[in-house]
CSV table of C-alpha atoms in Angstrom, one decimal:
chain,number,residue,atom,x,y,z
A,1,UNK,CA,0.0,0.0,0.0
A,2,UNK,CA,1.5,3.4,-1.0
A,3,UNK,CA,1.9,6.2,1.5
A,4,UNK,CA,1.3,9.9,0.8
A,5,UNK,CA,5.1,10.4,1.0
A,6,UNK,CA,5.5,8.0,-1.9
A,7,UNK,CA,3.1,10.1,-3.8
A,8,UNK,CA,5.2,13.2,-3.2
A,9,UNK,CA,2.6,14.9,-0.9
A,10,UNK,CA,4.0,17.2,1.7
A,11,UNK,CA,3.3,16.0,5.3
A,12,UNK,CA,1.0,18.9,6.3
A,13,UNK,CA,-1.0,18.4,3.2
A,14,UNK,CA,-1.1,14.7,3.6
A,15,UNK,CA,-2.5,15.1,7.1
A,16,UNK,CA,-5.4,17.2,5.6
A,17,UNK,CA,-6.1,14.6,3.0
A,18,UNK,CA,-6.4,11.9,5.7
A,19,UNK,CA,-8.7,14.2,7.7
A,20,UNK,CA,-10.9,14.7,4.6
A,21,UNK,CA,-11.2,10.9,4.0
A,22,UNK,CA,-8.8,10.6,1.2
A,23,UNK,CA,-6.3,7.7,1.3
A,24,UNK,CA,-3.1,7.0,-0.5
A,25,UNK,CA,-4.6,3.8,-2.2
A,26,UNK,CA,-7.6,5.8,-3.5
A,27,UNK,CA,-7.6,5.4,-7.3
A,28,UNK,CA,-7.9,9.2,-8.0
A,29,UNK,CA,-5.2,10.1,-5.4
A,30,UNK,CA,-2.8,7.3,-6.9
A,31,UNK,CA,-3.4,8.5,-10.5
A,32,UNK,CA,-3.4,12.3,-10.2
A,33,UNK,CA,-1.3,13.3,-7.2
A,34,UNK,CA,2.1,12.1,-8.4
A,35,UNK,CA,1.3,13.6,-11.9
A,36,UNK,CA,0.6,17.1,-10.6
A,37,UNK,CA,3.4,16.9,-7.9
A,38,UNK,CA,5.9,16.5,-10.8
A,39,UNK,CA,4.4,19.4,-12.6
A,40,UNK,CA,2.8,17.7,-15.5
A,41,UNK,CA,-0.3,18.7,-17.2
A,42,UNK,CA,-3.8,17.3,-16.2
A,43,UNK,CA,-7.3,17.3,-17.7
A,44,UNK,CA,-9.9,15.9,-15.2
A,45,UNK,CA,-13.5,15.2,-16.2
A,46,UNK,CA,-15.6,15.6,-13.1
A,47,UNK,CA,-19.0,17.1,-12.0
A,48,UNK,CA,-18.4,20.8,-11.1
A,49,UNK,CA,-17.7,20.3,-7.5
A,50,UNK,CA,-14.5,21.8,-6.1
A,51,UNK,CA,-13.8,18.8,-3.7
A,52,UNK,CA,-13.1,16.7,-6.6
A,53,UNK,CA,-9.9,18.6,-7.4
A,54,UNK,CA,-8.5,18.0,-4.0
A,55,UNK,CA,-6.1,15.1,-5.0
A,56,UNK,CA,-4.7,17.1,-7.8
A,57,UNK,CA,-4.3,20.2,-5.9
A,58,UNK,CA,-2.5,18.2,-3.1
A,59,UNK,CA,0.2,17.3,-5.6
A,60,UNK,CA,0.6,20.7,-7.1
A,61,UNK,CA,0.6,22.6,-3.8
A,62,UNK,CA,3.3,20.2,-2.5
A,63,UNK,CA,5.6,21.4,-5.3
A,64,UNK,CA,5.0,25.2,-5.2
A,65,UNK,CA,7.7,27.1,-3.7
A,66,UNK,CA,7.2,30.3,-1.6
A,67,UNK,CA,8.4,32.7,-4.3
A,68,UNK,CA,6.3,30.9,-7.0
A,69,UNK,CA,2.8,31.9,-8.0
A,70,UNK,CA,-0.2,29.8,-8.9
A,71,UNK,CA,-3.4,31.1,-10.6
A,72,UNK,CA,-6.8,29.4,-10.1
A,73,UNK,CA,-9.5,30.5,-12.5
A,74,UNK,CA,-13.0,29.5,-11.2
A,75,UNK,CA,-16.7,30.3,-11.9
A,76,UNK,CA,-17.8,33.3,-9.9
A,77,UNK,CA,-20.5,31.5,-7.9
A,78,UNK,CA,-17.8,28.9,-6.6
A,79,UNK,CA,-15.4,31.6,-5.0
A,80,UNK,CA,-16.4,30.8,-1.4
A,81,UNK,CA,-16.2,27.1,-2.0
A,82,UNK,CA,-12.7,27.4,-3.5
A,83,UNK,CA,-11.6,29.6,-0.6
A,84,UNK,CA,-12.8,27.1,2.0
A,85,UNK,CA,-11.0,24.3,0.2
A,86,UNK,CA,-7.7,26.1,-0.1
A,87,UNK,CA,-8.0,27.2,3.5
A,88,UNK,CA,-8.1,23.6,4.6
A,89,UNK,CA,-5.3,22.3,2.2
A,90,UNK,CA,-2.8,25.0,3.1
A,91,UNK,CA,-3.1,24.8,6.8
A,92,UNK,CA,0.3,24.0,8.3
A,93,UNK,CA,2.2,25.2,5.2
A,94,UNK,CA,3.8,28.4,4.1
A,95,UNK,CA,1.6,28.8,1.2
A,96,UNK,CA,-0.5,32.0,1.1
A,97,UNK,CA,-3.8,32.0,-0.7
A,98,UNK,CA,-6.0,35.0,-1.7
A,99,UNK,CA,-9.5,34.6,-3.0
A,100,UNK,CA,-10.1,37.8,-5.0
A,101,UNK,CA,-13.6,39.1,-5.2
A,102,UNK,CA,-12.3,42.3,-6.6
A,103,UNK,CA,-8.9,43.7,-7.7
A,104,UNK,CA,-7.7,46.4,-5.3
A,105,UNK,CA,-6.6,44.3,-2.4
A,106,UNK,CA,-5.4,41.6,-4.7
A,107,UNK,CA,-3.1,44.0,-6.4
A,108,UNK,CA,-1.8,45.3,-3.1
A,109,UNK,CA,-1.0,41.8,-1.8
A,110,UNK,CA,0.6,40.8,-5.2
A,111,UNK,CA,2.8,43.8,-5.3
A,112,UNK,CA,4.0,43.3,-1.7
A,113,UNK,CA,4.7,39.6,-2.4
A,114,UNK,CA,2.2,38.7,0.4
A,115,UNK,CA,0.4,36.1,-1.5
A,116,UNK,CA,1.3,33.3,-3.7
A,117,UNK,CA,-1.8,31.7,-4.8
A,118,UNK,CA,-4.6,33.8,-6.3
A,119,UNK,CA,-8.1,32.4,-6.8
A,120,UNK,CA,-10.5,34.4,-9.1
A,121,UNK,CA,-12.6,34.7,-12.2
A,122,UNK,CA,-11.1,35.2,-15.5
A,123,UNK,CA,-12.1,38.9,-15.6
A,124,UNK,CA,-10.4,39.4,-12.3
A,125,UNK,CA,-7.2,37.6,-13.5
A,126,UNK,CA,-7.1,39.8,-16.8
A,127,UNK,CA,-7.3,42.9,-14.8
A,128,UNK,CA,-4.4,41.9,-12.5
A,129,UNK,CA,-2.2,41.0,-15.5
A,130,UNK,CA,-3.1,44.2,-17.3
A,131,UNK,CA,-2.1,46.3,-14.3
A,132,UNK,CA,1.1,44.2,-13.9
A,133,UNK,CA,0.2,43.1,-10.4
A,134,UNK,CA,0.1,39.4,-11.6
A,135,UNK,CA,3.1,38.4,-13.7
A,136,UNK,CA,2.3,35.5,-15.7
A,137,UNK,CA,6.0,34.6,-16.1
A,138,UNK,CA,6.0,33.8,-12.5
A,139,UNK,CA,3.0,31.6,-12.5
A,140,UNK,CA,4.2,28.1,-12.2
A,141,UNK,CA,0.8,26.3,-12.2
A,142,UNK,CA,-2.6,27.5,-13.6
A,143,UNK,CA,-5.9,25.8,-12.6
A,144,UNK,CA,-8.8,26.2,-14.9
A,145,UNK,CA,-12.0,25.0,-13.2
A,146,UNK,CA,-15.0,24.2,-15.4
A,147,UNK,CA,-14.5,27.0,-18.0
A,148,UNK,CA,-17.8,25.9,-19.7
A,149,UNK,CA,-19.6,27.5,-16.8
A,150,UNK,CA,-17.9,30.9,-17.3
A,151,UNK,CA,-19.8,33.5,-19.3
A,152,UNK,CA,-16.5,35.1,-20.1
A,153,UNK,CA,-15.0,32.0,-21.4
A,154,UNK,CA,-13.2,33.9,-24.3
A,155,UNK,CA,-11.1,35.9,-21.7
A,156,UNK,CA,-9.4,32.7,-20.6
A,157,UNK,CA,-7.4,32.5,-23.9
A,158,UNK,CA,-5.0,35.5,-23.3
A,159,UNK,CA,-4.2,34.0,-19.9
A,160,UNK,CA,-3.3,30.7,-21.4
A,161,UNK,CA,-1.3,32.3,-24.2
A,162,UNK,CA,0.8,34.3,-21.7
A,163,UNK,CA,1.6,31.4,-19.5
A,164,UNK,CA,5.2,30.1,-19.7
A,165,UNK,CA,5.6,27.0,-21.8
A,166,UNK,CA,7.1,25.0,-18.8
A,167,UNK,CA,4.3,26.1,-16.5
A,168,UNK,CA,1.7,23.5,-15.3
A,169,UNK,CA,-1.8,23.5,-16.7
A,170,UNK,CA,-4.6,21.7,-14.9
A,171,UNK,CA,-8.0,21.7,-16.4
A,172,UNK,CA,-11.2,20.5,-14.7
A,173,UNK,CA,-14.3,20.2,-16.9
A,174,UNK,CA,-17.7,18.5,-16.9
A,175,UNK,CA,-17.8,18.7,-20.7
A,176,UNK,CA,-14.5,17.3,-22.3
A,177,UNK,CA,-15.8,17.9,-25.9
A,178,UNK,CA,-16.5,21.6,-25.3
A,179,UNK,CA,-13.0,22.3,-24.0
A,180,UNK,CA,-11.2,20.0,-26.5
A,181,UNK,CA,-9.7,22.8,-28.6
A,182,UNK,CA,-8.5,24.7,-25.6
A,183,UNK,CA,-6.8,21.6,-24.2
A,184,UNK,CA,-5.3,20.5,-27.4
A,185,UNK,CA,-3.8,24.0,-27.8
A,186,UNK,CA,-2.7,24.8,-24.5
A,187,UNK,CA,-2.4,21.6,-22.2
A,188,UNK,CA,-0.7,19.2,-24.5
A,189,UNK,CA,0.4,15.8,-23.2
A,190,UNK,CA,-1.9,16.1,-20.2
A,191,UNK,CA,-2.9,13.1,-18.3
A,192,UNK,CA,-6.7,12.8,-18.8
A,193,UNK,CA,-8.8,11.3,-16.1
A,194,UNK,CA,-12.5,10.7,-15.4
A,195,UNK,CA,-13.5,10.4,-19.0
A,196,UNK,CA,-17.3,10.5,-19.3
A,197,UNK,CA,-18.7,7.3,-18.4
A,198,UNK,CA,-19.7,5.2,-21.7
A,199,UNK,CA,-22.4,3.2,-19.9
A,200,UNK,CA,-26.0,4.3,-20.1
A,201,UNK,CA,-27.2,7.0,-17.7
A,202,UNK,CA,-28.2,5.8,-14.3
A,203,UNK,CA,-32.0,4.9,-14.0
A,204,UNK,CA,-33.8,4.9,-10.8
A,205,UNK,CA,-35.7,7.1,-8.3
A,206,UNK,CA,-33.7,10.3,-8.4
A,207,UNK,CA,-34.9,13.8,-7.3
A,208,UNK,CA,-33.2,16.9,-7.8
A,209,UNK,CA,-33.2,20.0,-5.5
A,210,UNK,CA,-31.7,23.3,-6.9
A,211,UNK,CA,-29.9,25.0,-3.9
A,212,UNK,CA,-27.2,27.7,-3.6
A,213,UNK,CA,-23.7,26.5,-2.6
A,214,UNK,CA,-24.2,28.1,0.8
A,215,UNK,CA,-27.7,26.7,1.1
A,216,UNK,CA,-27.0,22.9,0.9
A,217,UNK,CA,-26.9,22.2,4.8
A,218,UNK,CA,-30.1,24.2,5.3
A,219,UNK,CA,-31.6,22.1,2.4
A,220,UNK,CA,-30.8,19.0,4.3
A,221,UNK,CA,-32.8,19.9,7.4
A,222,UNK,CA,-35.7,21.0,5.0
A,223,UNK,CA,-35.6,17.6,3.2
A,224,UNK,CA,-35.6,15.6,6.4
A,225,UNK,CA,-38.7,17.4,7.4
A,226,UNK,CA,-40.4,17.1,4.1
A,227,UNK,CA,-39.5,13.5,3.4
A,228,UNK,CA,-39.6,12.1,6.8
A,229,UNK,CA,-37.6,9.0,5.8
A,230,UNK,CA,-37.4,5.8,7.7
A,231,UNK,CA,-33.7,5.9,7.2
A,232,UNK,CA,-31.4,8.5,5.7
A,233,UNK,CA,-27.8,8.7,4.5
A,234,UNK,CA,-26.0,11.8,3.3
A,235,UNK,CA,-23.2,11.1,0.7
A,236,UNK,CA,-20.3,13.6,0.2
A,237,UNK,CA,-17.4,13.6,-2.1
A,238,UNK,CA,-15.1,13.8,1.0
A,239,UNK,CA,-15.4,14.7,4.6
A,240,UNK,CA,-14.9,18.4,4.3
A,241,UNK,CA,-18.5,19.2,5.4
A,242,UNK,CA,-19.2,16.4,7.7
A,243,UNK,CA,-18.8,18.7,10.9
A,244,UNK,CA,-21.1,21.3,9.5
A,245,UNK,CA,-23.7,18.8,8.3
A,246,UNK,CA,-23.6,17.0,11.6
A,247,UNK,CA,-24.3,20.3,13.5
A,248,UNK,CA,-27.2,21.3,11.3
A,249,UNK,CA,-29.0,18.0,11.5
A,250,UNK,CA,-28.0,17.0,15.0
A,251,UNK,CA,-31.5,16.7,16.3
A,252,UNK,CA,-32.9,14.9,13.3
A,253,UNK,CA,-34.7,11.6,13.7
A,254,UNK,CA,-33.9,9.1,12.5
A,255,UNK,CA,-30.2,9.3,13.0
A,256,UNK,CA,-28.5,10.4,9.7
A,257,UNK,CA,-25.5,8.6,8.5
A,258,UNK,CA,-22.7,10.3,6.6
A,259,UNK,CA,-20.9,8.4,4.0
A,260,UNK,CA,-18.3,8.9,1.4
A,261,UNK,CA,-16.8,5.8,-0.2
A,262,UNK,CA,-18.9,3.1,1.3
A,263,UNK,CA,-22.3,2.2,-0.1
A,264,UNK,CA,-25.0,3.4,2.2
A,265,UNK,CA,-27.5,1.2,3.7
A,266,UNK,CA,-31.0,0.8,2.0
A,267,UNK,CA,-33.1,3.8,2.4
A,268,UNK,CA,-33.1,7.4,1.2
A,269,UNK,CA,-29.8,8.9,0.2
A,270,UNK,CA,-29.1,12.7,-0.3
A,271,UNK,CA,-26.2,13.5,-2.4
A,272,UNK,CA,-24.7,16.6,-0.9
A,273,UNK,CA,-22.2,16.8,-3.7
A,274,UNK,CA,-22.9,16.1,-7.3
A,275,UNK,CA,-22.0,12.4,-7.9
A,276,UNK,CA,-20.4,11.1,-11.1
A,277,UNK,CA,-22.3,8.5,-13.0
A,278,UNK,CA,-20.5,5.5,-11.4
A,279,UNK,CA,-21.2,6.8,-7.9
A,280,UNK,CA,-24.8,7.7,-8.7
A,281,UNK,CA,-25.3,4.1,-9.9
A,282,UNK,CA,-23.9,2.9,-6.6
A,283,UNK,CA,-26.1,5.3,-4.6
A,284,UNK,CA,-29.2,4.1,-6.4
A,285,UNK,CA,-28.7,0.5,-5.0
A,286,UNK,CA,-29.7,1.9,-1.7
A,287,UNK,CA,-33.0,3.3,-2.8
A,288,UNK,CA,-34.3,6.7,-3.5
A,289,UNK,CA,-31.6,9.4,-4.3
A,290,UNK,CA,-32.1,13.0,-3.8
A,291,UNK,CA,-29.3,15.2,-5.5
A,292,UNK,CA,-28.6,18.7,-4.3
A,293,UNK,CA,-27.8,20.8,-7.4
A,294,UNK,CA,-25.9,24.1,-6.9
A,295,UNK,CA,-25.5,26.7,-9.8
A,296,UNK,CA,-23.8,25.2,-12.8
A,297,UNK,CA,-24.5,21.6,-11.7
């Protein structure tokens, strides 16, 4: 069985992965973490949920030096989610992250060399580059998260063009065909993972509930009241929100089981994160599945 050290993951980041429920022998971790830790390009096809990027980010964060920069380009509605994820992943490290909801503070932090990782939308990134606060020749890794959800998708191209040839490109997408040209032009020789499942779409008792990213825990309490299930399991991509979920439904009856990898018992299952087709088929073996769908899902 491999260890996180074998996969080139720094100890502090490895400790966080363990707390979140990721293991060194997890298929995704074994496949992508060593690749990104070596600085190679990656294209990952996943539902648009930041938690799915954790193994890949663990690899690239483990190789970033203090003086190097990383640029993370994300859909505007996911900024809070990415901020929370990076906060967890960089605890105990010297890495400094800024989630940019505007440009003034980001420019000050970049010019004072107070931050190494910038998370923002394409428009924010372009503004920082045009005002010489963000220097693309110092960007060692660029993460592009679900560009198909970005209304200003065309603004991504100048950023990709200005990235040094040797810099790492990591692209996460739920629509591989749509970003095919971009990947072919700017992320050559990338390891491609999570290719869309060729099997038929899952069939079964599935309900969907449209929610905001921040409203998912509240939606769980409302669903329990509405459905009044005999038994309930909540599936998440990892354990990042288990404490929050546990507090929000602590007084629920029946007792709610929180699961990640293991198949839940028979009953009602709420998918807190968007499951991929393989995981959704597994969840359907338990019974009725309710999927919480945030913007872009």
